């Protein structure tokens, strides 16, 4: 894992037992030795979820042997502490892939299948991928409007050829493929990944296999976890500050003390967002909503401005309710809203992310109509039914912890590519225009490669 993590739970079976002193009294020490030193380099980060539970993240910068995790409460080891792992425990940069993908999925405790993957891949079997890729290139190679990459995985090396003017987002698809290839030997395969937000394969057209970060009810695209969620997984304890782990400790205000209003910030990427500002201005006791930038409706800035500065995402949870309205496609903030512990008001939408089919209205979020005509009514309902609103918020966080943590994102990609590879009848071919995407340079001794490793922490 880019950052490993585990949970410490002080909550009793019948009631919460959280006090502010818990954070001071809980101390976690993680240590190990490397092949050249008595101590391997490890960064440890404790996240207080303020409900009697903690997330402990740790990031390795070199291979660790005899790794030990001490968990102290009031200077005494908790039962079972220290937890000792003889190792080797590899940092994420190590290119030491296990050979058997199916066994690796079991060791990683990934699901054997996902309903969304089964649905997306159902139209495809015994594919002549060379023919389909040539068709995709002819049909969708429109440099001004679409950008995509044709990838080939051959002997666990990554190659690609990209099409279009705006291909910078290939860094995200590169990184997840490289990360998986360092962990396990990927099957030889070819695939096309759409680098834009909009899905491409309309249902009135011929079915073609294109992987996209966002789906639509009117499209056939094969949906992957969004580039944003994927980056927050791969850069956990790295260059990102917002992820589904950190957001759980970001809320400083307990539910009972939060403002009973709905909060929203964002740019003007959809007409409904302008309508939200009208609704918020007419109901300041129910909403705190502002636009942060004007691009699509610049001619309306005088009416709906002035634009307001961004606020920290964590400040959203000073409020009990958070609004999720589509941008150009699905708003990619949904995983963090679910994980953050607020009640999400989600706009009805044809767009969806890879996990939306598992969400249930009134259990994990409160639905609002596409035109926002019932938004005021929904917020008033939440104010009048605080216990139910809080339970929906709790359910949302539980959903995120079950489906949207970094491990789950890695599992989804691995299962998706594994199932995809089974549907191709051709051998992977490296075309003349392809570029090799190398693994980052990192010294790592793989001679310790273990069999059947299962990391509990």
CSV table of C-alpha atoms in Angstrom, one decimal, residues 40-444:
chain,number,residue,atom,x,y,z
A,40,UNK,CA,13.9,1.6,8.8
A,41,UNK,CA,12.4,5.0,7.8
A,42,UNK,CA,8.7,5.1,8.7
A,43,UNK,CA,6.3,8.0,8.9
A,44,UNK,CA,3.3,7.5,11.3
A,45,UNK,CA,0.2,9.6,11.3
A,46,UNK,CA,-2.7,9.2,13.9
A,47,UNK,CA,-6.1,10.4,12.8
A,48,UNK,CA,-8.7,11.1,15.5
A,49,UNK,CA,-12.3,10.4,14.3
A,50,UNK,CA,-13.6,11.9,17.5
A,51,UNK,CA,-16.0,9.1,18.2
A,52,UNK,CA,-13.8,6.7,20.2
A,53,UNK,CA,-12.0,5.4,17.1
A,54,UNK,CA,-8.7,6.3,15.4
A,55,UNK,CA,-7.1,5.6,12.1
A,56,UNK,CA,-3.4,5.0,12.2
A,57,UNK,CA,-1.6,5.5,8.9
A,58,UNK,CA,2.1,4.6,8.3
A,59,UNK,CA,4.2,5.0,5.2
A,60,UNK,CA,7.4,3.1,4.6
A,61,UNK,CA,10.4,4.5,2.7
A,62,UNK,CA,12.5,1.4,2.6
A,63,UNK,CA,12.0,-2.4,3.1
A,64,UNK,CA,11.5,-3.1,6.7
A,65,UNK,CA,12.3,-6.3,8.6
A,66,UNK,CA,11.0,-7.3,12.0
A,67,UNK,CA,8.4,-4.5,11.9
A,68,UNK,CA,6.7,-4.0,15.2
A,69,UNK,CA,3.6,-1.9,16.1
A,70,UNK,CA,3.3,-0.8,19.7
A,71,UNK,CA,-0.1,0.6,20.7
A,72,UNK,CA,0.0,2.2,24.1
A,73,UNK,CA,-2.9,3.6,26.2
A,74,UNK,CA,-1.9,5.5,29.2
A,75,UNK,CA,1.6,4.2,28.7
A,76,UNK,CA,0.6,0.6,28.8
A,77,UNK,CA,0.5,-1.8,25.8
A,78,UNK,CA,-3.0,-2.7,24.6
A,79,UNK,CA,-3.8,-6.4,24.5
A,80,UNK,CA,-1.8,-8.0,21.8
A,81,UNK,CA,0.6,-5.2,21.5
A,82,UNK,CA,3.3,-5.2,20.1
A,83,UNK,CA,2.1,-6.7,16.8
A,84,UNK,CA,5.2,-8.1,15.1
A,85,UNK,CA,5.8,-8.9,11.4
A,86,UNK,CA,9.0,-10.6,10.4
A,87,UNK,CA,8.7,-9.2,6.9
A,88,UNK,CA,9.9,-8.2,4.6
A,89,UNK,CA,7.4,-5.3,4.5
A,90,UNK,CA,7.9,-3.5,1.1
A,91,UNK,CA,7.3,0.2,0.5
A,92,UNK,CA,5.0,0.9,-2.4
A,93,UNK,CA,7.9,1.9,-4.7
A,94,UNK,CA,9.3,-1.6,-4.6
A,95,UNK,CA,8.9,-3.4,-7.9
A,96,UNK,CA,8.6,-6.9,-6.5
A,97,UNK,CA,5.4,-8.3,-8.1
A,98,UNK,CA,3.9,-11.6,-7.0
A,99,UNK,CA,3.4,-14.0,-9.8
A,100,UNK,CA,-0.1,-15.2,-9.3
A,101,UNK,CA,-2.8,-12.5,-9.6
A,102,UNK,CA,-5.6,-14.8,-8.5
A,103,UNK,CA,-3.7,-15.7,-5.3
A,104,UNK,CA,-2.7,-12.0,-4.8
A,105,UNK,CA,-6.4,-11.0,-4.9
A,106,UNK,CA,-7.2,-13.5,-2.2
A,107,UNK,CA,-4.2,-12.4,-0.1
A,108,UNK,CA,-5.3,-8.8,-0.5
A,109,UNK,CA,-8.8,-9.8,0.5
A,110,UNK,CA,-10.4,-8.3,-2.6
A,111,UNK,CA,-13.9,-9.3,-3.6
A,112,UNK,CA,-14.1,-12.0,-6.3
A,113,UNK,CA,-16.4,-9.7,-8.3
A,114,UNK,CA,-18.3,-6.4,-8.4
A,115,UNK,CA,-21.8,-5.9,-9.6
A,116,UNK,CA,-20.8,-2.8,-11.6
A,117,UNK,CA,-17.9,-4.6,-13.2
A,118,UNK,CA,-20.1,-7.5,-14.2
A,119,UNK,CA,-22.6,-5.1,-15.7
A,120,UNK,CA,-20.0,-3.1,-17.6
A,121,UNK,CA,-18.2,-6.1,-19.0
A,122,UNK,CA,-21.4,-8.1,-19.9
A,123,UNK,CA,-21.5,-7.0,-23.6
A,124,UNK,CA,-17.9,-8.1,-24.1
A,125,UNK,CA,-16.6,-11.6,-24.6
A,126,UNK,CA,-14.1,-13.3,-26.9
A,127,UNK,CA,-13.1,-9.8,-28.2
A,128,UNK,CA,-11.0,-9.2,-31.3
A,129,UNK,CA,-9.4,-6.3,-29.5
A,130,UNK,CA,-7.2,-5.3,-32.4
A,131,UNK,CA,-10.3,-4.7,-34.5
A,132,UNK,CA,-12.1,-2.8,-31.8
A,133,UNK,CA,-9.1,-0.5,-31.0
A,134,UNK,CA,-8.7,0.4,-34.7
A,135,UNK,CA,-12.4,1.3,-34.8
A,136,UNK,CA,-12.1,3.4,-31.6
A,137,UNK,CA,-9.2,5.3,-33.0
A,138,UNK,CA,-11.0,6.0,-36.3
A,139,UNK,CA,-14.2,7.1,-34.6
A,140,UNK,CA,-13.1,9.0,-31.5
A,141,UNK,CA,-9.7,10.5,-32.6
A,142,UNK,CA,-11.0,14.1,-32.6
A,143,UNK,CA,-8.0,16.0,-31.1
A,144,UNK,CA,-10.0,19.1,-30.2
A,145,UNK,CA,-12.7,17.3,-28.3
A,146,UNK,CA,-11.5,13.9,-27.1
A,147,UNK,CA,-8.3,12.5,-25.7
A,148,UNK,CA,-7.6,8.9,-24.9
A,149,UNK,CA,-4.7,6.4,-24.6
A,150,UNK,CA,-4.3,2.9,-26.0
A,151,UNK,CA,-2.5,0.9,-23.4
A,152,UNK,CA,-0.8,-2.5,-23.7
A,153,UNK,CA,0.5,-4.5,-20.8
A,154,UNK,CA,3.1,-7.0,-22.0
A,155,UNK,CA,5.2,-9.1,-19.6
A,156,UNK,CA,4.1,-6.8,-16.8
A,157,UNK,CA,5.5,-3.7,-18.6
A,158,UNK,CA,3.3,-0.8,-19.5
A,159,UNK,CA,3.1,0.8,-22.9
A,160,UNK,CA,0.8,3.4,-24.4
A,161,UNK,CA,0.0,5.6,-27.4
A,162,UNK,CA,-2.2,8.6,-26.7
A,163,UNK,CA,-4.5,10.5,-29.0
A,164,UNK,CA,-5.8,14.1,-28.7
A,165,UNK,CA,-4.6,17.5,-27.7
A,166,UNK,CA,-5.1,17.2,-23.9
A,167,UNK,CA,-3.4,14.0,-22.7
A,168,UNK,CA,-1.9,15.2,-19.5
A,169,UNK,CA,-4.3,13.1,-17.5
A,170,UNK,CA,-2.6,10.0,-18.7
A,171,UNK,CA,-0.4,10.4,-15.6
A,172,UNK,CA,-3.3,9.0,-13.5
A,173,UNK,CA,-3.9,5.9,-15.7
A,174,UNK,CA,-0.1,5.4,-15.9
A,175,UNK,CA,0.2,5.5,-12.1
A,176,UNK,CA,-2.5,3.0,-11.2
A,177,UNK,CA,-1.2,0.5,-13.8
A,178,UNK,CA,2.4,1.0,-12.6
A,179,UNK,CA,1.4,0.6,-9.0
A,180,UNK,CA,-0.4,-2.6,-9.6
A,181,UNK,CA,2.4,-4.0,-11.7
A,182,UNK,CA,4.8,-3.4,-8.8
A,183,UNK,CA,2.6,-5.5,-6.6
A,184,UNK,CA,1.5,-8.4,-8.9
A,185,UNK,CA,2.2,-9.7,-12.4
A,186,UNK,CA,-0.7,-8.3,-14.5
A,187,UNK,CA,-2.1,-10.3,-17.4
A,188,UNK,CA,-1.1,-9.3,-20.9
A,189,UNK,CA,-3.9,-7.2,-22.3
A,190,UNK,CA,-4.8,-4.1,-24.3
A,191,UNK,CA,-7.3,-1.4,-23.3
A,192,UNK,CA,-8.4,2.1,-24.2
A,193,UNK,CA,-8.7,4.7,-21.4
A,194,UNK,CA,-10.7,7.9,-22.0
A,195,UNK,CA,-8.8,10.9,-20.5
A,196,UNK,CA,-11.8,13.2,-20.5
A,197,UNK,CA,-14.6,13.5,-18.0
A,198,UNK,CA,-17.5,12.7,-20.4
A,199,UNK,CA,-18.2,9.1,-21.2
A,200,UNK,CA,-17.9,8.4,-25.0
A,201,UNK,CA,-19.8,5.3,-26.1
A,202,UNK,CA,-23.5,6.3,-26.6
A,203,UNK,CA,-26.1,3.6,-26.5
A,204,UNK,CA,-27.4,4.4,-29.9
A,205,UNK,CA,-23.9,3.6,-31.3
A,206,UNK,CA,-22.1,0.4,-31.7
A,207,UNK,CA,-20.8,-1.0,-28.4
A,208,UNK,CA,-17.0,-0.4,-28.1
A,209,UNK,CA,-14.8,-1.1,-25.1
A,210,UNK,CA,-13.7,2.2,-23.6
A,211,UNK,CA,-12.7,2.7,-20.0
A,212,UNK,CA,-13.9,6.0,-18.4
A,213,UNK,CA,-13.8,7.6,-15.0
A,214,UNK,CA,-17.5,8.5,-15.1
A,215,UNK,CA,-20.5,6.6,-16.4
A,216,UNK,CA,-23.8,7.7,-17.8
A,217,UNK,CA,-27.1,5.9,-18.1
A,218,UNK,CA,-27.1,6.6,-21.8
A,219,UNK,CA,-23.5,5.2,-22.4
A,220,UNK,CA,-21.7,1.9,-22.5
A,221,UNK,CA,-18.4,3.0,-21.0
A,222,UNK,CA,-16.6,0.7,-18.6
A,223,UNK,CA,-16.3,2.7,-15.4
A,224,UNK,CA,-13.1,2.9,-13.3
A,225,UNK,CA,-12.6,4.7,-10.0
A,226,UNK,CA,-12.2,8.4,-10.8
A,227,UNK,CA,-8.7,9.8,-11.3
A,228,UNK,CA,-9.3,12.0,-8.2
A,229,UNK,CA,-10.1,9.1,-5.9
A,230,UNK,CA,-7.3,7.0,-7.5
A,231,UNK,CA,-4.7,9.8,-6.9
A,232,UNK,CA,-5.9,10.2,-3.3
A,233,UNK,CA,-5.2,6.4,-2.9
A,234,UNK,CA,-1.8,6.4,-4.6
A,235,UNK,CA,-0.6,9.7,-3.0
A,236,UNK,CA,-2.0,8.9,0.5
A,237,UNK,CA,0.4,10.6,3.0
A,238,UNK,CA,2.0,12.1,-0.1
A,239,UNK,CA,1.1,15.1,-2.2
A,240,UNK,CA,-2.7,15.0,-1.5
A,241,UNK,CA,-4.2,16.4,1.6
A,242,UNK,CA,-7.8,15.2,1.1
A,243,UNK,CA,-8.6,11.5,1.0
A,244,UNK,CA,-11.2,9.1,2.5
A,245,UNK,CA,-9.0,8.6,5.5
A,246,UNK,CA,-8.0,12.1,6.4
A,247,UNK,CA,-11.5,13.6,5.9
A,248,UNK,CA,-12.7,11.4,8.7
A,249,UNK,CA,-10.6,13.3,11.2
A,250,UNK,CA,-11.1,16.7,9.6
A,251,UNK,CA,-14.4,17.5,11.2
A,252,UNK,CA,-13.7,19.5,14.4
A,253,UNK,CA,-17.4,20.1,15.4
A,254,UNK,CA,-19.5,17.3,16.8
A,255,UNK,CA,-22.9,16.7,15.2
A,256,UNK,CA,-24.9,18.3,18.0
A,257,UNK,CA,-23.0,21.5,17.6
A,258,UNK,CA,-22.9,21.8,13.8
A,259,UNK,CA,-25.0,24.4,12.0
A,260,UNK,CA,-28.3,23.1,10.8
A,261,UNK,CA,-27.8,24.4,7.3
A,262,UNK,CA,-26.7,22.9,4.0
A,263,UNK,CA,-23.3,24.0,2.7
A,264,UNK,CA,-22.0,24.1,-0.9
A,265,UNK,CA,-19.1,25.6,-2.7
A,266,UNK,CA,-18.1,25.2,-6.4
A,267,UNK,CA,-17.7,26.7,-9.8
A,268,UNK,CA,-20.5,27.5,-12.3
A,269,UNK,CA,-20.2,24.3,-14.3
A,270,UNK,CA,-24.0,23.6,-14.5
A,271,UNK,CA,-27.2,25.7,-14.6
A,272,UNK,CA,-28.5,24.0,-11.5
A,273,UNK,CA,-25.6,25.5,-9.6
A,274,UNK,CA,-26.8,28.9,-10.4
A,275,UNK,CA,-30.3,27.9,-9.3
A,276,UNK,CA,-28.8,26.8,-6.0
A,277,UNK,CA,-27.5,30.3,-5.4
A,278,UNK,CA,-31.0,31.7,-6.0
A,279,UNK,CA,-32.5,29.2,-3.6
A,280,UNK,CA,-29.8,29.9,-1.0
A,281,UNK,CA,-30.3,33.7,-1.2
A,282,UNK,CA,-34.0,33.2,-0.7
A,283,UNK,CA,-33.5,30.9,2.3
A,284,UNK,CA,-30.4,32.1,4.2
A,285,UNK,CA,-31.6,30.2,7.3
A,286,UNK,CA,-31.3,26.9,5.4
A,287,UNK,CA,-28.2,27.3,3.1
A,288,UNK,CA,-24.6,28.6,2.9
A,289,UNK,CA,-23.8,28.3,-0.8
A,290,UNK,CA,-21.5,30.3,-3.0
A,291,UNK,CA,-19.8,30.1,-6.4
A,292,UNK,CA,-16.0,30.1,-6.3
A,293,UNK,CA,-15.3,30.7,-10.0
A,294,UNK,CA,-17.1,31.8,-13.2
A,295,UNK,CA,-16.2,30.1,-16.5
A,296,UNK,CA,-19.3,28.6,-18.1
A,297,UNK,CA,-21.6,31.6,-17.2
A,298,UNK,CA,-19.3,34.5,-17.2
A,299,UNK,CA,-22.0,36.8,-18.4
A,300,UNK,CA,-23.9,36.1,-15.2
A,301,UNK,CA,-21.1,36.9,-12.8
A,302,UNK,CA,-22.7,40.3,-11.9
A,303,UNK,CA,-25.9,38.5,-11.0
A,304,UNK,CA,-24.5,35.5,-9.2
A,305,UNK,CA,-21.3,36.9,-7.9
A,306,UNK,CA,-19.1,38.1,-6.6
A,307,UNK,CA,-17.2,34.8,-6.5
A,308,UNK,CA,-16.2,33.7,-3.1
A,309,UNK,CA,-12.9,32.2,-2.0
A,310,UNK,CA,-12.5,28.5,-1.5
A,311,UNK,CA,-12.9,27.1,2.0
A,312,UNK,CA,-11.2,24.0,3.3
A,313,UNK,CA,-13.1,20.9,2.5
A,314,UNK,CA,-13.0,20.0,6.1
A,315,UNK,CA,-15.0,23.1,7.0
A,316,UNK,CA,-17.9,21.6,5.1
A,317,UNK,CA,-18.4,19.5,8.2
A,318,UNK,CA,-19.1,22.5,10.4
A,319,UNK,CA,-22.5,22.0,8.9
A,320,UNK,CA,-24.8,19.0,9.3
A,321,UNK,CA,-25.8,18.8,5.6
A,322,UNK,CA,-23.7,18.9,2.4
A,323,UNK,CA,-25.1,19.3,-1.1
A,324,UNK,CA,-23.7,17.3,-4.0
A,325,UNK,CA,-24.7,18.7,-7.4
A,326,UNK,CA,-23.2,17.6,-10.7
A,327,UNK,CA,-20.5,19.6,-12.4
A,328,UNK,CA,-19.8,19.0,-16.0
A,329,UNK,CA,-20.4,15.3,-15.1
A,330,UNK,CA,-20.7,13.7,-11.7
A,331,UNK,CA,-19.2,15.8,-8.9
A,332,UNK,CA,-16.1,13.8,-7.9
A,333,UNK,CA,-16.3,15.0,-4.3
A,334,UNK,CA,-18.9,12.3,-3.4
A,335,UNK,CA,-16.5,9.8,-1.8
A,336,UNK,CA,-15.2,12.4,0.6
A,337,UNK,CA,-18.6,13.7,1.5
A,338,UNK,CA,-19.8,10.2,2.4
A,339,UNK,CA,-16.7,9.6,4.5
A,340,UNK,CA,-16.8,13.0,6.2
A,341,UNK,CA,-19.8,12.3,8.5
A,342,UNK,CA,-22.4,14.7,7.2
A,343,UNK,CA,-25.8,14.1,5.7
A,344,UNK,CA,-25.4,14.3,1.9
A,345,UNK,CA,-28.1,15.8,-0.3
A,346,UNK,CA,-27.5,14.3,-3.7
A,347,UNK,CA,-28.9,15.5,-6.9
A,348,UNK,CA,-30.6,13.0,-9.2
A,349,UNK,CA,-28.3,12.4,-12.1
A,350,UNK,CA,-27.7,10.2,-15.2
A,351,UNK,CA,-24.0,10.4,-14.3
A,352,UNK,CA,-22.4,7.9,-11.9
A,353,UNK,CA,-19.1,6.8,-10.4
A,354,UNK,CA,-18.0,3.2,-10.0
A,355,UNK,CA,-19.7,2.7,-6.6
A,356,UNK,CA,-23.0,4.6,-7.1
A,357,UNK,CA,-25.1,1.4,-7.8
A,358,UNK,CA,-24.3,0.3,-4.2
A,359,UNK,CA,-25.7,3.5,-2.6
A,360,UNK,CA,-29.3,3.5,-1.3
A,361,UNK,CA,-31.4,6.7,-1.2
A,362,UNK,CA,-32.6,7.5,2.4
A,363,UNK,CA,-30.0,5.1,3.8
A,364,UNK,CA,-26.7,6.6,2.6
A,365,UNK,CA,-27.9,10.0,1.3
A,366,UNK,CA,-31.0,12.1,0.9
A,367,UNK,CA,-32.1,12.4,-2.8
A,368,UNK,CA,-33.0,15.7,-4.4
A,369,UNK,CA,-34.6,16.2,-7.8
A,370,UNK,CA,-32.6,17.2,-10.8
A,371,UNK,CA,-34.1,20.7,-10.9
A,372,UNK,CA,-33.6,21.1,-7.1
A,373,UNK,CA,-37.3,21.8,-6.7
A,374,UNK,CA,-37.5,19.8,-3.5
A,375,UNK,CA,-34.2,21.0,-2.0
A,376,UNK,CA,-35.8,23.4,0.5
A,377,UNK,CA,-38.2,20.7,1.6
A,378,UNK,CA,-35.4,18.2,2.1
A,379,UNK,CA,-33.4,20.5,4.3
A,380,UNK,CA,-36.4,21.3,6.4
A,381,UNK,CA,-37.1,17.6,6.7
A,382,UNK,CA,-33.5,17.1,8.0
A,383,UNK,CA,-33.9,19.9,10.6
A,384,UNK,CA,-37.2,18.3,11.8
A,385,UNK,CA,-35.8,14.8,11.9
A,386,UNK,CA,-32.4,15.2,13.4
A,387,UNK,CA,-32.0,11.6,14.6
A,388,UNK,CA,-32.8,10.2,11.1
A,389,UNK,CA,-30.5,12.7,9.5
A,390,UNK,CA,-27.6,11.8,11.8
A,391,UNK,CA,-28.2,8.1,11.1
A,392,UNK,CA,-28.0,8.7,7.4
A,393,UNK,CA,-24.7,10.5,8.0
A,394,UNK,CA,-23.4,7.5,10.1
A,395,UNK,CA,-24.5,5.1,7.4
A,396,UNK,CA,-22.7,7.1,4.7
A,397,UNK,CA,-19.4,7.0,6.7
A,398,UNK,CA,-19.8,3.3,7.3
A,399,UNK,CA,-20.4,2.8,3.5
A,400,UNK,CA,-17.2,4.7,2.8
A,401,UNK,CA,-15.2,2.6,5.2
A,402,UNK,CA,-16.5,-0.5,3.6
A,403,UNK,CA,-16.2,0.4,0.0
A,404,UNK,CA,-14.1,3.6,-0.6
A,405,UNK,CA,-10.8,3.3,1.4
A,406,UNK,CA,-7.5,3.0,-0.5
A,407,UNK,CA,-7.5,-0.8,-0.3
A,408,UNK,CA,-10.9,-0.9,-2.0
A,409,UNK,CA,-9.8,1.4,-4.8
A,410,UNK,CA,-6.8,-0.8,-5.6
A,411,UNK,CA,-8.9,-3.9,-5.4
A,412,UNK,CA,-11.5,-2.5,-7.8
A,413,UNK,CA,-8.9,-1.7,-10.4
A,414,UNK,CA,-7.2,-5.1,-10.0
A,415,UNK,CA,-10.5,-7.1,-10.3
A,416,UNK,CA,-11.6,-5.0,-13.3
A,417,UNK,CA,-8.3,-5.5,-15.2
A,418,UNK,CA,-8.3,-9.3,-14.3
A,419,UNK,CA,-11.9,-9.7,-15.6
A,420,UNK,CA,-11.2,-7.6,-18.6
A,421,UNK,CA,-8.2,-9.7,-19.6
A,422,UNK,CA,-10.4,-12.8,-19.7
A,423,UNK,CA,-12.6,-11.4,-22.4
A,424,UNK,CA,-9.8,-10.8,-25.0
A,425,UNK,CA,-8.9,-13.5,-27.5
A,426,UNK,CA,-5.9,-11.7,-29.0
A,427,UNK,CA,-2.3,-11.6,-27.6
A,428,UNK,CA,-1.3,-8.1,-26.5
A,429,UNK,CA,0.6,-6.4,-29.4
A,430,UNK,CA,3.0,-3.4,-29.1
A,431,UNK,CA,2.3,-1.0,-32.0
A,432,UNK,CA,4.9,1.1,-33.6
A,433,UNK,CA,3.7,4.4,-32.0
A,434,UNK,CA,3.7,3.1,-28.4
A,435,UNK,CA,5.9,4.5,-25.7
A,436,UNK,CA,7.2,2.5,-22.8
A,437,UNK,CA,6.1,3.8,-19.4
A,438,UNK,CA,8.9,2.8,-17.0
A,439,UNK,CA,8.6,2.1,-13.3
A,440,UNK,CA,10.1,4.9,-11.2
A,441,UNK,CA,13.7,4.3,-10.2
A,442,UNK,CA,13.9,2.8,-6.7
A,443,UNK,CA,16.4,0.5,-5.2
A,444,UNK,CA,14.7,-2.5,-3.6
